[in-house]
Every structure is written in C-alpha cells, then in structure tokens.
XYZ file of C-alpha atoms in Angstrom:
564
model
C 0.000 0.000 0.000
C 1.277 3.739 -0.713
C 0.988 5.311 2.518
C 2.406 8.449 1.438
C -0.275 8.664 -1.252
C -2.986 7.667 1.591
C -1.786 10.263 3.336
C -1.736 12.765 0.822
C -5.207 11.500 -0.280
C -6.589 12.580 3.301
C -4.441 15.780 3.272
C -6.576 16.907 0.727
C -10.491 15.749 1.745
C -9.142 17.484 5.080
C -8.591 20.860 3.513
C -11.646 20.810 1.131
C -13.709 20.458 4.538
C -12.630 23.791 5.685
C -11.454 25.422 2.495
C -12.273 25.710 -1.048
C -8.842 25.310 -2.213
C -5.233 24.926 -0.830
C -2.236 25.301 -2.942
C 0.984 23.560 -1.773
C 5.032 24.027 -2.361
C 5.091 22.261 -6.172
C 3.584 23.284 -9.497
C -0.119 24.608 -9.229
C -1.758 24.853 -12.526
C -5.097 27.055 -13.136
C -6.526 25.520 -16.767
C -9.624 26.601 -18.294
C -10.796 27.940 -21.395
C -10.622 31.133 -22.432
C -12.641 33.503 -20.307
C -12.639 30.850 -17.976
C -11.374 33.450 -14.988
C -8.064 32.029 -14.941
C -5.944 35.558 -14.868
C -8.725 36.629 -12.670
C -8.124 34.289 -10.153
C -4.164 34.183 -10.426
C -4.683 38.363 -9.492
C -6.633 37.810 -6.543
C -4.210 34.893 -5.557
C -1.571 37.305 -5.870
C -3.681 40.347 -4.234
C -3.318 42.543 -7.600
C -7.159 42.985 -7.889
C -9.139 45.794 -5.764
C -10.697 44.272 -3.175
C -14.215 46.160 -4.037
C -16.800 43.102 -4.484
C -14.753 40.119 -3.546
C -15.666 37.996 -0.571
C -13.427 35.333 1.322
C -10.341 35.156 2.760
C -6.628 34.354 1.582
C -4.254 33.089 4.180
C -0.556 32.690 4.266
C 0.447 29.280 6.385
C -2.654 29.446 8.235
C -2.078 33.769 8.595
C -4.043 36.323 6.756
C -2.369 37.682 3.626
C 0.878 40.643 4.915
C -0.203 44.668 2.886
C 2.857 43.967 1.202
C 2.417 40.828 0.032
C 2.353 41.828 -3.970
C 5.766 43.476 -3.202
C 7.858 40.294 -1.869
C 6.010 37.698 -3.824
C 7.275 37.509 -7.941
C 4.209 37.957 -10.901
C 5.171 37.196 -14.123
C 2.897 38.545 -16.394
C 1.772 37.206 -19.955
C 3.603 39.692 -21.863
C 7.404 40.326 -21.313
C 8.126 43.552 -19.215
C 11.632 43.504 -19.476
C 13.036 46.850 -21.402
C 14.535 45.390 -25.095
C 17.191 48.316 -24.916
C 18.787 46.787 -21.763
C 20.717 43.636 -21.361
C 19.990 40.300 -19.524
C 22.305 41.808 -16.837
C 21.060 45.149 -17.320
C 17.610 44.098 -16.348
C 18.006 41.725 -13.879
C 20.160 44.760 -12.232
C 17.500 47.476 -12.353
C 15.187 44.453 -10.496
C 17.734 43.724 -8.152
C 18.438 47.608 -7.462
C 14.688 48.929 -7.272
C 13.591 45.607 -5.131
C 15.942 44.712 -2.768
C 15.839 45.955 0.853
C 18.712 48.421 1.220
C 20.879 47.273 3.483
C 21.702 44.368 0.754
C 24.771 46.127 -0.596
C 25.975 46.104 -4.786
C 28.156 42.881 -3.327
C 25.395 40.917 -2.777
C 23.225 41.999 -5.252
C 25.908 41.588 -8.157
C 25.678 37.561 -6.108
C 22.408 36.890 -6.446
C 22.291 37.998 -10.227
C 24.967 35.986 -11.016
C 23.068 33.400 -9.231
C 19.664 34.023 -11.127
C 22.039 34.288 -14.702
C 23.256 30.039 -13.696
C 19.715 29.176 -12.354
C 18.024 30.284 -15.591
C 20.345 29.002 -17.998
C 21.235 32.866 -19.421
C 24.758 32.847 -19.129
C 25.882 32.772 -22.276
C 23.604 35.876 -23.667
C 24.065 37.640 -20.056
C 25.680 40.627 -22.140
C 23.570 40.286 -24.599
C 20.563 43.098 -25.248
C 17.008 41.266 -24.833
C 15.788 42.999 -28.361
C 13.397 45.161 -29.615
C 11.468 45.852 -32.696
C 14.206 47.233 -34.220
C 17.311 45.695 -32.030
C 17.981 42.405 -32.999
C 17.962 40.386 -29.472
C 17.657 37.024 -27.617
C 15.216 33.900 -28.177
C 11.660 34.182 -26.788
C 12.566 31.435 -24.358
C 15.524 33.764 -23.266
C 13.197 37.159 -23.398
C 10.883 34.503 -21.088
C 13.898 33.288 -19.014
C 14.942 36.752 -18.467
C 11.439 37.841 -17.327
C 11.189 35.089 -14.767
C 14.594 36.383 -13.723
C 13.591 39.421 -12.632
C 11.036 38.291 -9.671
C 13.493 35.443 -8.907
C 15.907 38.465 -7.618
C 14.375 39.214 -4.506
C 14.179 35.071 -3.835
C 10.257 34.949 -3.494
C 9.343 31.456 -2.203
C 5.713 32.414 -4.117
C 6.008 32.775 -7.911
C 2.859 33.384 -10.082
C 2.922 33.390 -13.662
C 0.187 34.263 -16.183
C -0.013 31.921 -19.137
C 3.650 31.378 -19.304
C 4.143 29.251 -22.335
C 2.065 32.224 -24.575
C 3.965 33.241 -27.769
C 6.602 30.399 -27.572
C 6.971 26.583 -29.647
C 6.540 23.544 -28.500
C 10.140 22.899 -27.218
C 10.560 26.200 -25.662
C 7.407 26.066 -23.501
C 8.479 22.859 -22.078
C 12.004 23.912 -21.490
C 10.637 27.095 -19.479
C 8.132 24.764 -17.381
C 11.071 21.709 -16.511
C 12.576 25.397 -15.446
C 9.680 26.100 -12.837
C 9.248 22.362 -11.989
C 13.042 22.495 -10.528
C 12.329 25.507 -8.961
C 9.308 24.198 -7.254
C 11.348 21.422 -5.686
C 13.697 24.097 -3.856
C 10.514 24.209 -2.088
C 8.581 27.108 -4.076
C 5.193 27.320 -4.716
C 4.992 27.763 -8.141
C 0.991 28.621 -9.142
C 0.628 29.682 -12.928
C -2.123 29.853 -15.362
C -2.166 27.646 -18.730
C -4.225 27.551 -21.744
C -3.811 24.378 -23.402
C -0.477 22.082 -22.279
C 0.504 19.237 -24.453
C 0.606 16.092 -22.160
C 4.435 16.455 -21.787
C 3.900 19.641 -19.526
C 0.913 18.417 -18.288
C 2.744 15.420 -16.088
C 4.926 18.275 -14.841
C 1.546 19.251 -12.554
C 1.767 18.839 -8.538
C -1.685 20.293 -8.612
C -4.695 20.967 -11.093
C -7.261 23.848 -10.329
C -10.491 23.617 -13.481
C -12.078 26.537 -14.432
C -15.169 27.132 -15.980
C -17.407 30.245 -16.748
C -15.141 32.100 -13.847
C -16.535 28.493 -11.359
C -14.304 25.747 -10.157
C -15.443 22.213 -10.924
C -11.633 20.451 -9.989
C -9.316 21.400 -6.968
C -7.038 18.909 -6.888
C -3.324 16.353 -7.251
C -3.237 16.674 -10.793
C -3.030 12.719 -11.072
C -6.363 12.561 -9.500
C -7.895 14.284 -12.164
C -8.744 11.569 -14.662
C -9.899 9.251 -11.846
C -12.363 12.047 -10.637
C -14.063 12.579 -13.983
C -14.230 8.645 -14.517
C -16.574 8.366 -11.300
C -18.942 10.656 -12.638
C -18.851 8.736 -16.395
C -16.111 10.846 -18.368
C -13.882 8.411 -18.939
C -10.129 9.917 -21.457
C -9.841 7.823 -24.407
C -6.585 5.854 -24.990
C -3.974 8.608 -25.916
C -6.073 11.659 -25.672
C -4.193 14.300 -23.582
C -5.385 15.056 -20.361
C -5.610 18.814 -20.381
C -7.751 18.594 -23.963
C -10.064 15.788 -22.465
C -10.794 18.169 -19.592
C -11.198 21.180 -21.760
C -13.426 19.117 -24.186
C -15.941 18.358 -21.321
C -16.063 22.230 -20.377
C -16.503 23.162 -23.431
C -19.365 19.982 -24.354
C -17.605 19.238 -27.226
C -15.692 15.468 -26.331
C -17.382 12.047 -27.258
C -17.327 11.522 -23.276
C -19.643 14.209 -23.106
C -21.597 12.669 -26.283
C -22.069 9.284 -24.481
C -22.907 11.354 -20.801
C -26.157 11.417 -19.176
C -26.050 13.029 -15.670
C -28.003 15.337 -13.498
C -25.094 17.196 -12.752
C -23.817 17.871 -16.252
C -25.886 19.351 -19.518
C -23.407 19.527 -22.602
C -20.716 18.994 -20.317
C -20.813 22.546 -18.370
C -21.761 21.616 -14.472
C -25.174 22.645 -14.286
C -25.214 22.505 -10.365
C -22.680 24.830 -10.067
C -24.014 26.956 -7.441
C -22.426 24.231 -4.572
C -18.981 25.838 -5.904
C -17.349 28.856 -4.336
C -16.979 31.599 -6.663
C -13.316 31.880 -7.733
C -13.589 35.411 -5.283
C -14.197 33.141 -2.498
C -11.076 30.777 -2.795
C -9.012 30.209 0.506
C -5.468 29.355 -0.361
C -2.707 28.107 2.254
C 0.703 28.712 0.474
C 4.037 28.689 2.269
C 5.463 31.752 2.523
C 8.353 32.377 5.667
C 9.882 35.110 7.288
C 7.929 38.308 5.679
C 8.166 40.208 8.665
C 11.971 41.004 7.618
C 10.469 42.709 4.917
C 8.698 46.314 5.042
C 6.983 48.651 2.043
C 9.587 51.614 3.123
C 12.155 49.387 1.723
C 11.183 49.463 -1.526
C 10.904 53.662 -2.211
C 13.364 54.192 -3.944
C 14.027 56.504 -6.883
C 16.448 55.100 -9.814
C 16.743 57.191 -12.938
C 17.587 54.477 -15.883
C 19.695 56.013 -18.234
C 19.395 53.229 -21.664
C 21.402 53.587 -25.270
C 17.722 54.237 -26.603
C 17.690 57.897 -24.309
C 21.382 57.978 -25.585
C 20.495 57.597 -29.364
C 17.004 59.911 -29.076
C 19.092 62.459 -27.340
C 21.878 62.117 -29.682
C 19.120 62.525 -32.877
C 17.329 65.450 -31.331
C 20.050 67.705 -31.219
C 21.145 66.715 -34.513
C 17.761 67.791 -35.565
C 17.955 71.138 -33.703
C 21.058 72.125 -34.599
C 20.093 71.405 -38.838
C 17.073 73.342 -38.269
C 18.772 76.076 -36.077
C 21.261 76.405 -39.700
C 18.538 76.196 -41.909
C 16.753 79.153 -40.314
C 19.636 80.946 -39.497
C 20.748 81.078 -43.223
C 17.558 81.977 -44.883
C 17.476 85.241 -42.187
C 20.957 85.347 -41.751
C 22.343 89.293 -40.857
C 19.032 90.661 -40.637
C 19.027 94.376 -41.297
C 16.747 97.182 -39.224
C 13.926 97.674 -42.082
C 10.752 96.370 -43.061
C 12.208 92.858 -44.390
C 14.292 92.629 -41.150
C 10.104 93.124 -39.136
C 9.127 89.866 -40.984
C 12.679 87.900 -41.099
C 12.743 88.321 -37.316
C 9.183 87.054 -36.396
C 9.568 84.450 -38.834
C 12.538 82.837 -37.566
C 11.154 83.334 -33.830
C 7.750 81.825 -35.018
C 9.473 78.870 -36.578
C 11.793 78.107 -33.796
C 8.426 77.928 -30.904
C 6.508 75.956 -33.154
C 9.594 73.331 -34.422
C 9.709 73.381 -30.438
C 6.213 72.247 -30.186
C 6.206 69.948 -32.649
C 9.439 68.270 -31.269
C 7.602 67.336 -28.282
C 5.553 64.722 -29.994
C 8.183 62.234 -29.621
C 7.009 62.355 -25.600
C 3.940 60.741 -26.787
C 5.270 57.898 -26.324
C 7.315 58.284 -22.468
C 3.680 56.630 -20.723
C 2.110 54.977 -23.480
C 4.383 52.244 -24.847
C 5.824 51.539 -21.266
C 2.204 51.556 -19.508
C 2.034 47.350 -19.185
C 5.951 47.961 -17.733
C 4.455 50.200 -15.651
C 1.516 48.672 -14.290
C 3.599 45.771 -13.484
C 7.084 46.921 -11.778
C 4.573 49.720 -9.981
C 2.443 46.415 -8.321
C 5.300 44.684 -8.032
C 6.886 47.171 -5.687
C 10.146 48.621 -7.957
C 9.119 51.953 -6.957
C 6.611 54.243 -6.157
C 4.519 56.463 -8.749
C 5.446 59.865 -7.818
C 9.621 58.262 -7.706
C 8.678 56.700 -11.312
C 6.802 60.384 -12.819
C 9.736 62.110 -11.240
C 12.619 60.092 -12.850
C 10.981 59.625 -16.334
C 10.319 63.282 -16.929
C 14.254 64.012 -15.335
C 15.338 61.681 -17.705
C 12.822 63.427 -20.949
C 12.552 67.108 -19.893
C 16.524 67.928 -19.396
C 18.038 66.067 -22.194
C 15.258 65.565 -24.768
C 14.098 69.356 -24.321
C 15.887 71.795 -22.530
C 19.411 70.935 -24.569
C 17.931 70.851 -28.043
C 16.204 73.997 -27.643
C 19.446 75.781 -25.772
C 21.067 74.288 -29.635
C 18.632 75.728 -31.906
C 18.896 79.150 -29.592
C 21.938 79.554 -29.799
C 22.244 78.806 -33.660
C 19.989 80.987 -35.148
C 20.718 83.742 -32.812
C 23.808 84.485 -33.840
C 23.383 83.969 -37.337
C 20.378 85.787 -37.515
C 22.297 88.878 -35.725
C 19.172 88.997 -33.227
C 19.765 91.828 -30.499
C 23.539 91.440 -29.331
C 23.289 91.672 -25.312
C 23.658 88.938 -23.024
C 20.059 89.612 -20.972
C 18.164 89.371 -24.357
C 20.162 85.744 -25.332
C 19.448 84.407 -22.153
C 16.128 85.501 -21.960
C 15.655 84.054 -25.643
C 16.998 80.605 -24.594
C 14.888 80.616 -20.916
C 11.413 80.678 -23.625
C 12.283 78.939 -25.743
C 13.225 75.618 -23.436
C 9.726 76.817 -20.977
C 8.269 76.094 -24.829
C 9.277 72.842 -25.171
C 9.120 71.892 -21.949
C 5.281 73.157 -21.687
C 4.601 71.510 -25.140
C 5.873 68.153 -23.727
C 3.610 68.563 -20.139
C 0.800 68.856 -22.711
C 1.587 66.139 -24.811
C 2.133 64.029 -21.267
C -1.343 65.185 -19.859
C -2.846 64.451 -23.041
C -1.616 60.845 -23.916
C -1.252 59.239 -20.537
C -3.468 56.262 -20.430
C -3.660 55.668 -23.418
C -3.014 52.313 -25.470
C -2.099 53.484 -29.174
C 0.484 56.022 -29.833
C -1.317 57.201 -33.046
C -4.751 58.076 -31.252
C -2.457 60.133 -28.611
C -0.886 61.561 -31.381
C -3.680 62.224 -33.339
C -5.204 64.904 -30.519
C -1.988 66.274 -29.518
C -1.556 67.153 -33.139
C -4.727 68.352 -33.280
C -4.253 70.747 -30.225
C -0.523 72.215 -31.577
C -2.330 72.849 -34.884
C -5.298 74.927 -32.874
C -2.388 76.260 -30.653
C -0.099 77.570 -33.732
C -2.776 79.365 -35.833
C -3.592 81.284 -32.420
C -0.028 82.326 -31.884
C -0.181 85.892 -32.979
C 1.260 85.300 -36.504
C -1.083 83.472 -38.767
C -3.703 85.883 -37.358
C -3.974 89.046 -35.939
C -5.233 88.283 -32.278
C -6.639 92.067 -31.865
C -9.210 91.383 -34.752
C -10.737 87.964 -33.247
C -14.486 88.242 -32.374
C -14.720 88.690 -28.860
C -16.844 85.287 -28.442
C -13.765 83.264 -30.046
C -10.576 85.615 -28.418
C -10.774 83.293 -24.851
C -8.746 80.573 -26.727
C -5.764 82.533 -27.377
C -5.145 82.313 -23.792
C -4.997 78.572 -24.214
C -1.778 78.660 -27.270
C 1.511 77.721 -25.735
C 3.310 79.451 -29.183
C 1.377 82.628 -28.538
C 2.929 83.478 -25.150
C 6.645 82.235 -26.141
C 6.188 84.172 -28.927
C 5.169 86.902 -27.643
C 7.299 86.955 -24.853
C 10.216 86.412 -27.919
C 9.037 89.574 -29.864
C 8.860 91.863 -26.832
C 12.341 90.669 -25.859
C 13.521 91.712 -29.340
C 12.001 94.428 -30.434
C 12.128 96.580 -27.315
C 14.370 98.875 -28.281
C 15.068 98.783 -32.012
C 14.407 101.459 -34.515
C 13.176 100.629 -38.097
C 13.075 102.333 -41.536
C 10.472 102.638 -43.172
C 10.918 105.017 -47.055
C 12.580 107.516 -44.852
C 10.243 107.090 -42.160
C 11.582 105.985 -38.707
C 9.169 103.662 -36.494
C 10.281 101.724 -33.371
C 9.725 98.028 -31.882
C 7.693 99.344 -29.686
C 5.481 100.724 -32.220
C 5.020 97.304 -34.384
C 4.247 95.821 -30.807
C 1.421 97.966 -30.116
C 0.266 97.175 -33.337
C 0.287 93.540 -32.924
C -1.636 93.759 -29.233
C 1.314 93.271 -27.269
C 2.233 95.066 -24.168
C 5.815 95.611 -24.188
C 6.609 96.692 -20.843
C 8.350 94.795 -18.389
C 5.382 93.094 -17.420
C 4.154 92.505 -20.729
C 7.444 90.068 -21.081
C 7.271 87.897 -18.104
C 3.198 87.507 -18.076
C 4.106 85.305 -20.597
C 6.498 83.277 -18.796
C 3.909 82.856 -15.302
C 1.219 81.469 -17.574
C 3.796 78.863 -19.221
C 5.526 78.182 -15.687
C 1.740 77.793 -14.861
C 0.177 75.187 -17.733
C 3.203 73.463 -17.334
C 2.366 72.529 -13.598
C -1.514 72.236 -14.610
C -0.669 69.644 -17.171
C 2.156 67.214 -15.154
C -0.895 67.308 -12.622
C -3.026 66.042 -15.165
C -0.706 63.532 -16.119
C 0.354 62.357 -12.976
C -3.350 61.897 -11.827
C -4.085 59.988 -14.873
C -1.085 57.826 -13.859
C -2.452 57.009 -10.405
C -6.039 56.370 -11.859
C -4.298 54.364 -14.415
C -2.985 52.313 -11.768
C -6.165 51.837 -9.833
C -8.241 50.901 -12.576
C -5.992 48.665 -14.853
C-alpha cells in the first residue's frame, strides 16, 4: 500500500472540509478555457485585484495575507516587461536595485544575479541586449527566461505566472516549465495559469485547479484528475491528452460528453454549479516564511535608468535642432533694421516655438508604450509612482528638451544677428526651453493612459495645430471676435512668442521710405504690451500650464494604476 499517497489522499479531503482550495510548495496549474477566470483568479491569488466586491479570505500558512504581500512575492505577467534596450544583466540589475531591501549592498546583489544568470540558464547571452522591434535580441525562451529572472531576484518562495508558455513553440514552452518544476522542488510554490499544455507539460503538474465560466469544478493532485471525472462517467480515451479531455468536457464538445447522461452535467458545463465557491471566495494556504523582515519603506526608492535608446534619441534630437537652427539661421541670416528685417525676425522666432512644439511629440510615447511595464514593476513594488513620474520626466525634460532647444537658440541667434546683449540671449533661450518643456507637459497630460500612440498623437496634433494658428502670426489676435478671443489664452506658441518679440524688439528702430518707427510701435500694433510686465506675463502662464498639465498627467497615472 502507498501510505504516502494515503496520506496525501486525506491531506486533501481534510482541507476541502474547511477550504475551497489549498495550494501547496510544487507546481499549481489554473486551466480553463478562455474567459474561464483564470488571470482573474491568479490576481486575486496574488492580491493585484481591488478588493471592491470580492468575498473570502486568503491566508498565508494558516495567517491572513501581509499589505505587502504583492511586493515580496514575484508575478510574471503574460507579456514580457523587461526593457529590449537593456541587457539580460542590465535588467536583472534594475530588479535587483529597485527591489531589494537596502541594506543588501551592490556585493550581494551583483551575487544573487549571477546566481539568477546560472539558475536560468542565461549565461551565455548575459551581455547580450534582450531585443526590440528594431534591435535584434535574444530567443523568446531567453526574453521569457529573463522575465522570470527578474522576480526570482528578490528570492520569493511564491512565484505566479500568467499563461507562461504564450507566444513560444513547443520545445521552448516545455524547457521554461522543466525550469519552474526544478524551482518548485527548492521548495517554491509555483501557481501559474495555462491555456492548453501538451501532455508532456501536463505530467509536470503537482496540482490541477479547473475553471469554468469564472466556477471551479476540480481542486485537486493533478493525477487525481482523470480518476475524478471517470466516477462521474467521463472516462479519457486511450492517448487523448489530459488537459484537452478536460477542456473538451467544459466546453461539451468530447465524445465523453456525447455518451454522458447526468443530473449534474448538460453539454458537459456543471449545471449545479451553485455548490462551488466563486473563484472570489477561494481560501489558499501557500508557504510563505519570514515576511516580517520585509517592510513597504524598503522598496521607495528613486532610480533614474539612463538606456542607449535615451542615448540615441538624445543624440538625434540635437542633430535635428542644430540642422534646423542652420537652416533658419541662413535663410534670415544678418538681418538688417527695415521692413524685411520686421518679418525675417518674427519668422525665424515663429518657426523656432513651433519646431519646439512639434518636437515634443516624440514624448507621446514616455507613458504609453511603457504603460504594461508600468503597471507591473509599480504592483510589483520597484518603486513608487510619484519616484517613477519624477525620474521619467528628469530623464525626458533635461536632455530631450531643454538641450535641443538651448542648440537651436543659440544657432539661429547668432546667425540671424538677433539683439547682441547677453540679458536678451538668455532671456531668448529661458522661452524657448519653458516652450518645449510646456509643449511636452501637454503632450504628457494628453496621452497618458492611453493604449495606441497614433490616437495620442492624433489629438496632440490636433491641439498644436489649434495652438499655432492662435499664436499671434497666422492671425492678428486684436481682430478675433470677442466670443472666439478666450482661446488665445490657451496657445503655448502665442505666449513664447510673444514673450520672444517683446524681448527683441524693445528697443530697435526701423526704416520705413525715410520714415523711422520703433519696436515698440510694431508691438502695439500687434496687441502686445511691451513693458516689463508685458514680457514675463508670458512666462507665469507657461511656468503655470506646465504645472496644470504634469498634474493632469500624474493623476491619470495614479487612476491608471487603480483601474488597470
């Protein structure tokens, strides 16, 4: 007689007596059809879903589920997180560096990666970049590999994955789950959800969890499976694979089901499914030791990530800057007092705030094509979302806008032959980088949240192309209908150039057929106050929608986080 499976057997009835599920160190598999409620249950497992609506109770080795629970246990999500610009090293570092309590020093850290790097296989393409679209990288089973890596850094002894075998063959798959099956015998518990496993990563199961229409109708040793569904007349056929027989009765569509008459099944969906706990109502015991050691305030931490793709946009955008800053320069270059020198002048200043504008498209993308990297490394605990806002926009609004626009300043100023005194450069450069750097707040308020880069871009677009035709050029402000005048107050271009103009033109003397006429006097004409005042109004209402729109954008990250 097997005592140890005896004893398991009664392990089990035990726990279903006082619980509607238990999930032990080994390889816990959630299978179900799709829209089963199989990520749905692995988020409430891993207490990543609000708690609004759910009933039950999750405990921890007999103890209720710790706050921080979501920040010491690893989640590896369906799609790969890990940032294609970096390598396997890189990555695992940034983990290691945002997730690790602090008094674990570089020493230790640099251990346990090299550690992870061994455990995982990844040594030889440890240097090498994980890939991008347009980077040639690693395998999917590395990208995969690597992924897993970075919640193995911080040694969690509970490791969820979401459908980890998704976008990989055959082969791969079952390489990365003979991965988690060794893990699981260091005495993880290893709980994952799965689609559709062929029969080779099907025997890898410790235990089997069946979903169907968000119910459970199996909690149990995966061996038992087959054995339960044959008492109640499903019997597999002879070399039918396990995990399609079961999916085949869910979905009513096996001979089994065919050939099955019973009160408790119709088309082979359980019809008395109301005796099941909803998934919501699951109790758990996992093994999980020594949290306490752990606290949240160990994990707020701010770490700017400086990547060869910053490097290379960086690089390109004051390449850009500085061929535009020559372009304009040489079509207004030496710029004489007259009436040609009025137009050259406000030309090249109304070019150089709307290039600016336009630049800042390429922010579009800072929270939209990282918002699943996001999502995850903010649950995960990496950081907190103000220390994450704070670093990306260090990282975008000095290099990516302040430089380039200090370039094309300084360019066409001095080819131009603008007004030669120090206060009136620096003032020159100060608007022109609060342009860009209000044009990119708006473009951040605007497309946070947001899935596709070309509907974000799309309305920003939109808004720059409203914004430039209310700048004070394209139309004369002083002749808008008063019902319509209220949106000029809304152009970014209009105040930086304005606030250009006034800084130029004070002062200057024109001729005109004999006739002398001052910069003050073409500044009346145009509406614009050119005292003192009149110059810095302009730069308070852009200090001002820049703060108004980070708000915006950094509230839409927060309710981006609740809700995703």
């Amino acid at each position: 007689m097997d005592f140890a499976g005896v004893i398991q057997d009664i392990v089990w009835t035990i726990s279903f007596l006082f619980y509607s599920g238990i999930m032990s160190p080994g390889m816990n598999a959630i299978l179900g059809p799709t829209g089963s409620g199989k990520s749905s249950l692995l988020d409430i497992l891993a207490a990543r879903k609000a708690e609004a609506g759910l009933t039950g109770e999750l405990l921890l080795d007999g103890a209720p589920q710790p706050p921080n629970f979501k920040c010491i246990s690893g989640y590896v999500i369906q799609d790969d997180v890990v940032m294609g610009t970096l390598t396997v090293r890189e990555n695992l570092q940034f983990s290691a560096a945002l997730r690790l309590p602090r008094h674990i020093g570089r020493i230790e850290q640099n251990k346990r990666i090299d550690k992870v790097i061994k455990e995982l296989g990844l040594t030889e393409v440890a240097n090498s970049k994980v890939g991008t679209q347009l980077i040639r990288g690693v395998s999917g089973g590395e990208r995969k590999r690597t992924n897993i890596g970075m919640e193995l850094i911080i040694n969690p002894t509970v490791l969820f994955l979401d459908e980890p075998t998704t976008g990989l063959d055959a082969s791969t798959a079952h390489a990365v789950l003979l991965l988690l099956k060794r893990m699981s015998k260091q005495g993880k518990t290893i709980i994952f959800s799965i689609h559709q496993p062929r029969y080779s990563i099907f025997k890898l199961f410790d235990s089997l969890t069946l979903l169907a229409n968000g119910r459970m109708i199996f909690q149990g040793p995966a061996f038992k499976a087959l054995d339960y569904f044959a008492t109640i007349g499903y019997n597999c056929e002879p070399y039918n694979n396990p995990a399609d027989f079961f999916l085949d009765i869910i979905n009513g569509d096996s001979t089994a089901v065919e050939a099955r008459q019973n009160e408790y099944f119709d088309t082979g969906v359980y019809s008395d499914i109301d005796k099941y706990h909803d998934i919501a109502m699951y109790r758990v015991i996992g093994t999980y030791s020594d949290i306490s050691k752990y606290n949240e305030d160990s994990f707020d931490h701010i770490v700017i990530l400086w990547t060869s793709k910053v490097d290379f946009c960086h690089a390109i955008s004051i390449l850009v800057s500085l061929s535009m800053g020559l372009v304009v320069g040489a079509l207004s270059f030496g710029v004489k007092n007259d009436l040609n020198g009025i137009q050259n002048r406000v030309g090249a200043l109304f070019f150089m705030t709307t290039n600016l504008c336009f630049s800042s498209l390429s922010a579009i993308e800072l929270f939209v094509i990282e918002k699943k990297i996001f999502i995850h490394e903010y649950i995960s605990g990496y950081y907190r979302i103000f220390a994450y806002f704070l670093s990306k926009l260090l990282v975008d609004l000095i290099p990516m806008r302040a430089l380039p626009a200090t370039v094309l300043a300084t360019v066409t100023y001095f080819m131009i032959g603008l007004k030669q005194t120090v206060s009136a450069f620096l003032t020159l450069v100060l608007t022109l980088i609060q342009v860009s750097t209000t044009a990119t707040s708006m473009a951040l308020a605007i497309s946070t949240g947001y899935n596709v880069v070309a509907v974000a871009n799309l309305l920003v677009t939109l808004c720059f192309i409203f914004m430039v035709i209310l700048s004070g050029l394209l139309v004369n402000l002083v002749s808008i209908v008063s019902w319509l005048s209220w949106l000029q107050y809304l152009s970014i271009p209009r105040y930086g150039l304005r606030a250009l103009q006034i800084n130029e033109f004070t002062g200057l003397k024109f001729c005109n057929n004999s006739h002398q006429c001052t910069g003050e006097q073409y500044l009346h004409s145009q509406g614009i106050d050119a005292t003192a005042w009149g110059l810095w109004q302009n730069h308070v209402a852009l200090i001002l929608m820049m703060v108004i729109f980070l708000m915006i954008s950094y509230a839409k990250l927060c309710f981006m986080k609740k809700f995703s």
